[in-house]
Coordinates of C-alpha atoms in Angstrom, one line a residue:
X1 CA -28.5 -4.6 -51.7
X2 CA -25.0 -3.4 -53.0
X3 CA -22.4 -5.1 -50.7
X4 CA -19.4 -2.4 -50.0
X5 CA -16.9 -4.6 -52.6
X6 CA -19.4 -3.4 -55.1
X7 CA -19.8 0.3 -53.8
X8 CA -16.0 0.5 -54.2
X9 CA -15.9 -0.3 -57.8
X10 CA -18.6 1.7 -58.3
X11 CA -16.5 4.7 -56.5
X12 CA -13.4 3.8 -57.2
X13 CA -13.2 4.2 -61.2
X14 CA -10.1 5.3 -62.3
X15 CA -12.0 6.9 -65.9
X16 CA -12.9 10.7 -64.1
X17 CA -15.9 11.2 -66.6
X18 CA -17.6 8.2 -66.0
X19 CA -17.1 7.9 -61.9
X20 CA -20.1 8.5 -60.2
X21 CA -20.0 10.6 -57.0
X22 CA -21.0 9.7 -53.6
X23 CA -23.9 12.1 -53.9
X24 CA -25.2 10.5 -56.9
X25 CA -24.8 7.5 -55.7
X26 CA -26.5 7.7 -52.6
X27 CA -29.4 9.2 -54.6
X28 CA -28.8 6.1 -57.1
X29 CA -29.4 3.9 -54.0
X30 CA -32.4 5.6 -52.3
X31 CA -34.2 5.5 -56.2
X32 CA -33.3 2.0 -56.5
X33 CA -34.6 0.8 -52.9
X34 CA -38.1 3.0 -53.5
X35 CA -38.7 1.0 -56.5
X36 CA -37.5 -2.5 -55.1
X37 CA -39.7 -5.3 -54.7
X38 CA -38.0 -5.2 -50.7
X39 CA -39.9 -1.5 -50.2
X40 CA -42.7 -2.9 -51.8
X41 CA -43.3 -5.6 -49.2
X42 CA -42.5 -3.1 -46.1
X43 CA -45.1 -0.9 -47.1
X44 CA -47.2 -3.5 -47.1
X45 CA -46.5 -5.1 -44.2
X46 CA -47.2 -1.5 -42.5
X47 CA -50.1 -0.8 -44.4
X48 CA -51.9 -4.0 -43.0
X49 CA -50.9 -3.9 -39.7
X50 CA -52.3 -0.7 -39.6
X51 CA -55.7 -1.9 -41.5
X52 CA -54.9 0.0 -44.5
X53 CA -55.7 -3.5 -47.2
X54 CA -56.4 -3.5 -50.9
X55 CA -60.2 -4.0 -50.2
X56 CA -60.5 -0.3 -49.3
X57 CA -59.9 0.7 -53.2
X58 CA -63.1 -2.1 -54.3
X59 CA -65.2 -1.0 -57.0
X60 CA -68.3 -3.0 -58.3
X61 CA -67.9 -3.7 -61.9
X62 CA -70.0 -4.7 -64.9
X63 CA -69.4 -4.9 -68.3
X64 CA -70.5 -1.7 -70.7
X65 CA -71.8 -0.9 -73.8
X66 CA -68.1 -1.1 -75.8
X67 CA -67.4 -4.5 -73.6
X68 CA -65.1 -3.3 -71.3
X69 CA -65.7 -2.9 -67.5
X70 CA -67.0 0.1 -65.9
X71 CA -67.8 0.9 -62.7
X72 CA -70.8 1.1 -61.2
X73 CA -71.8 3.4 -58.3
X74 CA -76.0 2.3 -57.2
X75 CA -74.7 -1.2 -56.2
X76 CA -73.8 -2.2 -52.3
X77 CA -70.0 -2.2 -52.3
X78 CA -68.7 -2.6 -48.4
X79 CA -65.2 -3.0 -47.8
X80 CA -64.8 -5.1 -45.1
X81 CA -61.0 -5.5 -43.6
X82 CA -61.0 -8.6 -40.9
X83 CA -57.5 -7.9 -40.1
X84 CA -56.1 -11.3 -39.2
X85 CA -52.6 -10.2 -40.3
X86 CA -52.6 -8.1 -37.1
X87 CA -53.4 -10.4 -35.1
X88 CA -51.1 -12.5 -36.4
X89 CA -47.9 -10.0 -35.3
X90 CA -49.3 -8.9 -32.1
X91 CA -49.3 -12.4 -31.1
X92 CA -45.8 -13.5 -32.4
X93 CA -44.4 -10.2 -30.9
X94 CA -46.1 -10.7 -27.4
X95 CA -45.1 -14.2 -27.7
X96 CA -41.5 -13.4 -27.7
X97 CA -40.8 -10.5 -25.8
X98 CA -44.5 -9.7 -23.9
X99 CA -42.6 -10.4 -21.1
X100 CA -39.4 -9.1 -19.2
X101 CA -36.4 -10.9 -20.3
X102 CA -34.0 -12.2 -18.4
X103 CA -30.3 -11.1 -18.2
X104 CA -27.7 -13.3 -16.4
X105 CA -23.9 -13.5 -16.1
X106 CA -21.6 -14.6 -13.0
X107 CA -20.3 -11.8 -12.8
X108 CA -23.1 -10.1 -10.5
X109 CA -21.3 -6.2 -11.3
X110 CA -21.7 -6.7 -14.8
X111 CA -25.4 -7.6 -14.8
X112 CA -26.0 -4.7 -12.2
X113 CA -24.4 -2.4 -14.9
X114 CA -26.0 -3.3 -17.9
X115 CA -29.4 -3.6 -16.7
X116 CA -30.6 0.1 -16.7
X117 CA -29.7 0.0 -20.4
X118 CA -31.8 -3.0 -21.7
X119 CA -34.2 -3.9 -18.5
X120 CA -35.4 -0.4 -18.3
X121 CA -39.6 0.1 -19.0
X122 CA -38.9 2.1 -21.7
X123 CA -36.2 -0.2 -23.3
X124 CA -39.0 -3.1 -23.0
X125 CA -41.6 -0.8 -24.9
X126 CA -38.9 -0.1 -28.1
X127 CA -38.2 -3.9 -28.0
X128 CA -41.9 -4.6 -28.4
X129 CA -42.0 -1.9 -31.3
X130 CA -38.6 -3.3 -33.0
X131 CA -40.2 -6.8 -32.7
X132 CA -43.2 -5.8 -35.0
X133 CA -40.8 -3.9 -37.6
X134 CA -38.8 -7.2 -37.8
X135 CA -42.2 -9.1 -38.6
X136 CA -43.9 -6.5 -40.8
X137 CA -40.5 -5.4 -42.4
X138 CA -38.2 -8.2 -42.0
X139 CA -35.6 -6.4 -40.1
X140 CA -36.1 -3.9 -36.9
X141 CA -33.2 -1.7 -36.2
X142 CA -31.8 0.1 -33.2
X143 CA -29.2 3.0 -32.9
X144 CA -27.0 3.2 -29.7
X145 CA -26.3 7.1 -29.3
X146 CA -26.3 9.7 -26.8
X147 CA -28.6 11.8 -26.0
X148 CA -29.2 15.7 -25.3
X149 CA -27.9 15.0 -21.6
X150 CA -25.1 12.9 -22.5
X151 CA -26.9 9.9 -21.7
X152 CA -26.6 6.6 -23.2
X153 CA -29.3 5.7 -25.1
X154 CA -31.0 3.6 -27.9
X155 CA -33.3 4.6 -30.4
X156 CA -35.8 3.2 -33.1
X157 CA -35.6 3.6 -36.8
X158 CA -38.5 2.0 -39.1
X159 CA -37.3 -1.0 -41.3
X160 CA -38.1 1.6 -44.5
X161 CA -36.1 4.2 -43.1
X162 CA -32.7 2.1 -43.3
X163 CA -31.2 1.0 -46.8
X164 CA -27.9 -1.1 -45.2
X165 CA -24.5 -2.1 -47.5
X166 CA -23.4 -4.9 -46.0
X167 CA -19.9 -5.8 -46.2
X168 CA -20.5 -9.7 -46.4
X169 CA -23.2 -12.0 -48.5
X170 CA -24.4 -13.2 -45.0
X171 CA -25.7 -9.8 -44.1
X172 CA -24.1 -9.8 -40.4
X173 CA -21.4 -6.8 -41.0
X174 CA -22.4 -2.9 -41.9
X175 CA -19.8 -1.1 -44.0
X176 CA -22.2 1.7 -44.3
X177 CA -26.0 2.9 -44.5
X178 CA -28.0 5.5 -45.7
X179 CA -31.3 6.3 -43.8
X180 CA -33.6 8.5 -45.8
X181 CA -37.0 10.1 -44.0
X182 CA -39.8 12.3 -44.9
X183 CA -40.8 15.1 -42.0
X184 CA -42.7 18.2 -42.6
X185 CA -42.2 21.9 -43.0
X186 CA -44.1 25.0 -43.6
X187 CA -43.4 27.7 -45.9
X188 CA -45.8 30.5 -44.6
X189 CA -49.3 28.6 -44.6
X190 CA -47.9 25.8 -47.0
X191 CA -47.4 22.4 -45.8
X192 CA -44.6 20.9 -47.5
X193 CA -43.1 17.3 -47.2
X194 CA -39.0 17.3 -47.0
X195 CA -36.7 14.1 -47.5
X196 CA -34.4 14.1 -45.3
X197 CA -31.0 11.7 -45.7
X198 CA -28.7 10.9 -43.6
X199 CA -25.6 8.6 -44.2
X200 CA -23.6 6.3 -41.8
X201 CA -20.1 5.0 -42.6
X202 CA -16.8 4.4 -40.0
X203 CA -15.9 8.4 -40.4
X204 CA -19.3 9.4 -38.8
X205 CA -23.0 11.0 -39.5
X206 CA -22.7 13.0 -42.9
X207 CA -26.6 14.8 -42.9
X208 CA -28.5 15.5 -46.6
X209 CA -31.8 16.9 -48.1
X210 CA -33.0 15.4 -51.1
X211 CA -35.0 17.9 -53.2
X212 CA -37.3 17.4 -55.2
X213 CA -35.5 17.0 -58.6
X214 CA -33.1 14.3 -57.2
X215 CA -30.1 16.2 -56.1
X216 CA -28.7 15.9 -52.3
X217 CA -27.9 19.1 -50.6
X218 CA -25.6 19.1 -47.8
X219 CA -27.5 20.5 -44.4
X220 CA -25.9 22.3 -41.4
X221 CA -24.3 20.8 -39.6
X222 CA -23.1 18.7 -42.6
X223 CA -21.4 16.0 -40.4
X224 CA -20.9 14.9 -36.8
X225 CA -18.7 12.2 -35.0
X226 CA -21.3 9.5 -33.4
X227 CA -20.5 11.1 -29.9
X228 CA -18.4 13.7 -27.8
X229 CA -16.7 14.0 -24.6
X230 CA -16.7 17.1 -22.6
X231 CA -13.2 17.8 -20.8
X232 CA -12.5 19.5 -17.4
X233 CA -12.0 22.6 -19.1
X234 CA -15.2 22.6 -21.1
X235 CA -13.6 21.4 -24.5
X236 CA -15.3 18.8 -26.6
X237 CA -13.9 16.3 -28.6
X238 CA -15.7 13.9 -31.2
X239 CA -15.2 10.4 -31.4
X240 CA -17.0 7.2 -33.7
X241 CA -17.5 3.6 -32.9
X242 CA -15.0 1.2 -34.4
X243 CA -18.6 -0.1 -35.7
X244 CA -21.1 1.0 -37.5
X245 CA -23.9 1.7 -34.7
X246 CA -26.8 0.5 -36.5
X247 CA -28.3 -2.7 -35.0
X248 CA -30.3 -5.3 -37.3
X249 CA -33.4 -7.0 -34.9
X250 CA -34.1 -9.7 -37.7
X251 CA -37.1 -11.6 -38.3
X252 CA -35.4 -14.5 -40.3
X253 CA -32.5 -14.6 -41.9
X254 CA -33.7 -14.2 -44.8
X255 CA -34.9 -10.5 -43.9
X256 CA -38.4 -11.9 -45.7
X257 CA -41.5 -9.5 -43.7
X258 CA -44.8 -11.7 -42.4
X259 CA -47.0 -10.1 -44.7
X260 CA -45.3 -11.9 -48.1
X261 CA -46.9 -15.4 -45.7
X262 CA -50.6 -14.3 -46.4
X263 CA -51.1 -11.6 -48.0
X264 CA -53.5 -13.5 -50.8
X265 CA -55.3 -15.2 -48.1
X266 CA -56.0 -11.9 -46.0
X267 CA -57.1 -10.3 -48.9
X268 CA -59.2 -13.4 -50.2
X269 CA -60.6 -13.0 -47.0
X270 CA -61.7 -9.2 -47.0
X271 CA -63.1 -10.0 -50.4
X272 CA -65.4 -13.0 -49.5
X273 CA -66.4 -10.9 -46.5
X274 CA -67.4 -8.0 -48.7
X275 CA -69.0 -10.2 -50.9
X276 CA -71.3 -11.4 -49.2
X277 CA -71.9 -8.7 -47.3
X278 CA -72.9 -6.8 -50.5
X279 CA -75.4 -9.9 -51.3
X280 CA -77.2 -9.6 -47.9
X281 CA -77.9 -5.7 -48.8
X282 CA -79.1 -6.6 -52.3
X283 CA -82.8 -7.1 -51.1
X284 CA -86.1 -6.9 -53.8
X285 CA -85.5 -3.1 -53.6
X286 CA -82.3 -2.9 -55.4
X287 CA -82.1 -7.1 -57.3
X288 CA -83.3 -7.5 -60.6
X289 CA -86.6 -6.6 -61.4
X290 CA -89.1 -8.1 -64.3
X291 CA -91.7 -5.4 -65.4
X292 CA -95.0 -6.4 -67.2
X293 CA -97.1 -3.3 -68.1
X294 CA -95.2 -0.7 -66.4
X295 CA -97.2 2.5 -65.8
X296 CA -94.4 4.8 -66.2
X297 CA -91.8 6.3 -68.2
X298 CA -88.1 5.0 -67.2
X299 CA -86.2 2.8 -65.1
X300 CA -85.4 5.3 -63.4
X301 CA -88.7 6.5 -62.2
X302 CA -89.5 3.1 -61.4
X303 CA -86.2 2.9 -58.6
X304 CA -87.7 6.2 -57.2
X305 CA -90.9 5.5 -56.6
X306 CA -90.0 2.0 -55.3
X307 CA -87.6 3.7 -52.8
X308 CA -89.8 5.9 -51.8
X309 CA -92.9 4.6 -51.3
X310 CA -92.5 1.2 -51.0
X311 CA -94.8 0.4 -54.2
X312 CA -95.2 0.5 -57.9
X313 CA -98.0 1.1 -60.1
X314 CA -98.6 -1.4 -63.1
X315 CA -101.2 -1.7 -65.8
X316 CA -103.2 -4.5 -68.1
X317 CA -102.6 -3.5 -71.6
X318 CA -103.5 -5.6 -74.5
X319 CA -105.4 -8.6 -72.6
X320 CA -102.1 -8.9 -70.6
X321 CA -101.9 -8.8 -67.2
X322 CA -99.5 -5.9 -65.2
X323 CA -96.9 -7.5 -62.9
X324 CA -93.7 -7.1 -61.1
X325 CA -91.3 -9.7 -60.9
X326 CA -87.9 -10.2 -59.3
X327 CA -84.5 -12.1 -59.9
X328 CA -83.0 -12.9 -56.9
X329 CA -80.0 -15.5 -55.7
X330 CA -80.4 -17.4 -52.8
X331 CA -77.3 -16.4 -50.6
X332 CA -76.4 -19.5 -48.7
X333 CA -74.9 -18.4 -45.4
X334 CA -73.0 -22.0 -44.4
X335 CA -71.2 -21.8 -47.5
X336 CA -69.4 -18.2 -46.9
X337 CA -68.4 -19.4 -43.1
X338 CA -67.1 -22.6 -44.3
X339 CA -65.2 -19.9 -46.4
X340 CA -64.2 -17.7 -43.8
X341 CA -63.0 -20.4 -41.8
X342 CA -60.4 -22.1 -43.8
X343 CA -59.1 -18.2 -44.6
X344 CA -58.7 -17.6 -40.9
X345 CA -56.9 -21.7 -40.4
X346 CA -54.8 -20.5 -43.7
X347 CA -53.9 -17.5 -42.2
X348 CA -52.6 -19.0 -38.9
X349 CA -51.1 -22.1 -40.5
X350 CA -49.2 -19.8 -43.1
X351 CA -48.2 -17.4 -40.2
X352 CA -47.2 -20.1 -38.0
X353 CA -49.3 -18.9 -35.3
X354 CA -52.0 -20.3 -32.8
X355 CA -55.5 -20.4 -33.1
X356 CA -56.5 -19.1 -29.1
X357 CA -60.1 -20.6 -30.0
X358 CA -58.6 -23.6 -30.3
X359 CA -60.9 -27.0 -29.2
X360 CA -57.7 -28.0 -27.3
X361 CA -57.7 -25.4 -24.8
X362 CA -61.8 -26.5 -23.5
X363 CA -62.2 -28.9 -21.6
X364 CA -59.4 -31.3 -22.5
X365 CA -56.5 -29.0 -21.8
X366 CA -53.8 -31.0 -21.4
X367 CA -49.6 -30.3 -21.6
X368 CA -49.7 -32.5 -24.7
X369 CA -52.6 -30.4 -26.2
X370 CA -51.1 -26.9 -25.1
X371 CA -47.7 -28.0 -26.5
X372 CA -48.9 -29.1 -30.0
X373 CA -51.0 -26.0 -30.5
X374 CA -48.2 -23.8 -30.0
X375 CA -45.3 -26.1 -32.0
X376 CA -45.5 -24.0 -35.0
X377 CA -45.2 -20.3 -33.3
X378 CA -43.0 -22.4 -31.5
X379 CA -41.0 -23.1 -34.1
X380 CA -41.2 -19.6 -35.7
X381 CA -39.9 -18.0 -33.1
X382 CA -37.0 -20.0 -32.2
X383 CA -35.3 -18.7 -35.0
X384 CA -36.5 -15.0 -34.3
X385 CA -35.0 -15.7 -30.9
X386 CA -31.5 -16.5 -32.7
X387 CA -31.7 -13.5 -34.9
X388 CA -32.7 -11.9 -31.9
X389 CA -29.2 -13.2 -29.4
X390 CA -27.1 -11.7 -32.5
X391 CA -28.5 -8.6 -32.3
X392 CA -27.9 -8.4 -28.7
X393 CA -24.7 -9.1 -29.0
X394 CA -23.9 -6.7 -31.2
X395 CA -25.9 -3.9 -28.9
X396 CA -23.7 -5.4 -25.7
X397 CA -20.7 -4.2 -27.0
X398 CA -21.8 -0.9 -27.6
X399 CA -22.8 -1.2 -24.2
X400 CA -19.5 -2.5 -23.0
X401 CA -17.7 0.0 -24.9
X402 CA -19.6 2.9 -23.0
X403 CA -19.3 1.2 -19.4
X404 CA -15.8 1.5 -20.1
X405 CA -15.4 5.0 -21.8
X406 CA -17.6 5.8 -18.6
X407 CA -15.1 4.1 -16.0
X408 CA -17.4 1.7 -14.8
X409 CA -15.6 -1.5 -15.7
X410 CA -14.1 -3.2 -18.0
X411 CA -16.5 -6.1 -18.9
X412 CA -14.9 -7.0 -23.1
X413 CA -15.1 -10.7 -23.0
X414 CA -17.7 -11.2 -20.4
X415 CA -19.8 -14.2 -20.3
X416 CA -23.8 -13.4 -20.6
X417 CA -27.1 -15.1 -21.2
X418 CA -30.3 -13.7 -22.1
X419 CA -33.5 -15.9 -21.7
X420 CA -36.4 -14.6 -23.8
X421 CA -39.9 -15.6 -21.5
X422 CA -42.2 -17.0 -23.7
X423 CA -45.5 -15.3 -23.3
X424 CA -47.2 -19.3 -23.5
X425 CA -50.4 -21.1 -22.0
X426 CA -49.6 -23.2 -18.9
X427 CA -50.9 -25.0 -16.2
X428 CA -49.5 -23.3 -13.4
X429 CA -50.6 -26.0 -11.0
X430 CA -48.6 -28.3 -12.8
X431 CA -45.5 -26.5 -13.4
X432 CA -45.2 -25.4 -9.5
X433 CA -45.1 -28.9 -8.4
X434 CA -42.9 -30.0 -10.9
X435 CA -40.1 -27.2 -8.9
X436 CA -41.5 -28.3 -5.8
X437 CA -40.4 -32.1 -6.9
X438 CA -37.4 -30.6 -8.3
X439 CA -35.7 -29.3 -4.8
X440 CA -32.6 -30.9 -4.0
X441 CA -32.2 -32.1 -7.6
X442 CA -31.6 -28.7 -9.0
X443 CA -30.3 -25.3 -7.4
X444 CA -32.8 -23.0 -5.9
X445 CA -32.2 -20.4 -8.6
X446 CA -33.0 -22.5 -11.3
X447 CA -36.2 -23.2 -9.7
X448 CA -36.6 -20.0 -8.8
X449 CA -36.3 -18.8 -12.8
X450 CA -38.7 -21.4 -14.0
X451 CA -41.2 -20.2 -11.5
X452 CA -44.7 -18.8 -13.7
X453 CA -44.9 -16.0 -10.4
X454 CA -41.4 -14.4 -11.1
X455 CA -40.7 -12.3 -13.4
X456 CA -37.4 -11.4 -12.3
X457 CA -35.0 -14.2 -10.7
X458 CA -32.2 -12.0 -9.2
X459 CA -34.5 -10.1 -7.0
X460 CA -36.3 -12.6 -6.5
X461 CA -33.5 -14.3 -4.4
X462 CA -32.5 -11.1 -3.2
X463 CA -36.2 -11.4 -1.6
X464 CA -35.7 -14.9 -0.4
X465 CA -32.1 -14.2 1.3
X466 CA -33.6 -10.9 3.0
X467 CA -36.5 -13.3 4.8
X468 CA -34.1 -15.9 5.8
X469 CA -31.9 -13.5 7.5
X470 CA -35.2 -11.8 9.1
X471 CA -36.8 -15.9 9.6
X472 CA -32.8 -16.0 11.3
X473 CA -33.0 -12.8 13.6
X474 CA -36.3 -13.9 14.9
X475 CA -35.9 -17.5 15.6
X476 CA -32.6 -17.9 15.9
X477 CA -31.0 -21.2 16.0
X478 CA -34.2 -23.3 16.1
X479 CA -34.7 -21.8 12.3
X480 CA -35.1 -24.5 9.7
X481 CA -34.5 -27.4 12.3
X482 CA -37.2 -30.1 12.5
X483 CA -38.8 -30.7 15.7
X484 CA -39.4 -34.4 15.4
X485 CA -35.4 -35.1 15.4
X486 CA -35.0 -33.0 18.4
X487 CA -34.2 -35.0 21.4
X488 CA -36.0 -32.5 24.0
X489 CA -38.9 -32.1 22.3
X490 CA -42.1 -33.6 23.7
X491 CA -43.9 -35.3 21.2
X492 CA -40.5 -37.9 21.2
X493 CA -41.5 -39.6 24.9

């Protein structure tokens, strides 16, 4: 993508005849992206997840009369997607953020602040969402905004939808970006698809339609400040974020989608599943057939009455004997799963997933075993997870900035942890006695966070407090003391 150094040059040519304008080139941008290799590889990544694969456009193919191939309709063709690619996401998104994260600071106000804003149900959902744009797309993006009510909130924008100009090689600051979607209209009973652009720079939201000869048409309202404040006397005023509010959810830094992993391999594998699918149906009835002494006219005679009764009629002509005979390949089924099954290990190896079938997991489920089948996803998504803090950071000081606009507090500089809960295979049993080991070693909300029952540590001890004070209120002083050291109790004479 064009860095903004380069977008200056490109605007800021002194030669009047030559400079291009911003509307050109925005529409410069939005033709070069739609025929990058980058849109490419999104589409694709989309299309699969969604079980839209290459095999769905298989013909069967032979060669004609002038040597070239031709298509031919009378033979089985199934088009079989086994769509392991899916799988594949699902499992690396659910991995990393299935579950509730955790938010923690020392400063209790702050964490009771921000929490409606990324701990909310419906925050949790979008996070699942932007987790499988990262993967299919590379890069998931949010948008802090405010909504209708005046409401802070977040919204979700389709790795496609965004073409970003980054102001450094490293792609961690926007200067600007141009988002560029498709909705549709009606003209009377005519359905009609309309691009619609709009572009994001420090002076605000500037809003576009892209026609269908290639020129950009300014819309109404042609441009708005990110957000307004209402006054006590009803007046509004705009104001913009001293950054760009477009937030990158990456997959790697590289921005490189899932799909580009195994793409060959999932489609090798709808093929070979096709394949021999289309081998199994190819029974006497529609294989190669050797006629002796047919009693007939054509070919094609000779299919019908075959299909339709069953049976064919044949002739001795000549002292030689009528017959039918046909020419049929044996299809060996241990050779297509031995097939299938290094596809599917490919696939998961490649994807740096884990195979939930796995032997490990039987009967000889061990730490050691659980640990090594999840290393690579393991691996994977440790540095999804880092992509993943940077992005959060960024959306925290949106955050920050609002809690402040808002006269909540002033929280620039606070300190904050988020701790992603891997959705993993555990023994629970195992894991429970290592906290119950663990008390007096370590504080009781530590232990209370690595517990596999709690989802959510702070009221969690919120819980704990509240039954101590109620354990407190009912027993009083003898609460928590231990019988055998008491001087008066029985069981010492």
């Amino acid at each position: 993508f064009m860095t903004a150094a380069d977008m200056v040059n490109v605007l800021g040519r002194q030669d009047v005849e030559t400079r291009m304008t911003d509307e050109q080139f925005i529409v410069a941008e939005i033709n070069r992206f739609r025929r990058s290799k980058r849109f490419y590889e999104m589409l694709a990544g989309e299309n699969y997840f969604s079980g839209r694969h290459d095999i769905l456009h298989k013909k069967r193919t032979a060669i004609g009369d002038d040597g070239k191939l031709m298509e031919i309709e009378n033979l089985p063709n199934n088009k079989i997607v086994d769509n392991q690619y899916r799988k594949m996401v699902i499992q690396k998104s659910n991995y990393l953020v299935g579950q509730p994260f955790v938010f923690q600071s020392e400063n209790q106000a702050y964490v009771e602040a921000v929490k409606p804003h990324i701990l909310s149900k419906k925050f949790l959902k979008m996070l699942k969402e932007i987790a499988k744009d990262a993967l299919n797309g590379g890069t998931g993006w949010i948008y802090p905004t405010y909504d209708e009510q005046g409401e802070f909130t977040t919204k979700r924008f389709k790795s496609y939808e965004v073409i970003p100009m980054w102001k450094d090689a490293d792609h961690t600051i926007l200067d600007a970006a141009i988002r560029w979607y498709e909705v549709i209209a009606y003209e009377g009973t005519q359905e009609k698809v309309i691009t619609k652009v709009e572009v994001f720079n420090a002076d605000g939201l500037y809003y576009f339609e892209l026609t269908d000869g290639g020129n950009l048409v300014p819309e109404e309202p042609y441009y708005q400040p990110y957000f307004t404040v209402t006054d006590h006397e009803g007046g509004t005023q705009g104001f913009n974020w001293d950054k760009i509010p477009l937030i990158p959810f990456k997959y790697n830094a590289e921005e490189v989608p899932l799909i580009t992993m195994c793409k060959s391999l999932q489609d090798g594998l709808n093929k070979i599943e096709s394949q021999w699918e289309d081998q199994m149906e190819e029974d006497p009835r529609n294989t190669i057939m050797v006629l002796v002494n047919y009693d007939g006219q054509n070919l094609g005679e000779f299919r019908r009455n075959l299909a339709q009764f069953g049976a064919v009629k044949v002739r001795s002509m000549d002292g030689s004997h009528g017959d039918v005979k046909t020419l049929q390949i044996e299809v060996n089924a241990e050779n297509y799963k031995a097939i299938i099954e290094q596809f599917k290990k490919a696939i998961i190896e490649n994807c740096m997933g884990y195979d939930a079938k796995d032997d490990r997991i039987g009967s000889n489920a061990n730490e050691m075993n659980l640990k090594s089948m999840y290393s690579d996803i393991e691996l994977d998504t440790n540095g999804m997870e880092t992509e993943f803090q940077a992005a959060f950071e960024q959306l925290l000081w949106f955050i920050n900035c609002h809690l402040a606009n808002t006269h909540v507090g002033d929280f620039e500089g606070e300190d904050w942890e988020i701790i992603f809960n891997r959705d993993i295979m555990i023994s629970e049993s195992a894991v429970i006695n290592d906290i119950k080991n663990s008390v007096g070693i370590l504080s009781d909300e530590t232990l209370v966070a690595q517990h596999p029952w709690v989802d959510d540590p702070d009221e969690e001890m919120k819980r704990i407090k509240k039954q101590k004070e109620a354990d407190m209120e009912l027993y009083g002083d003898q609460f928590g003391q231990n019988p055998a050291n008491d001087e008066d109790d029985p069981k010492d004479e």
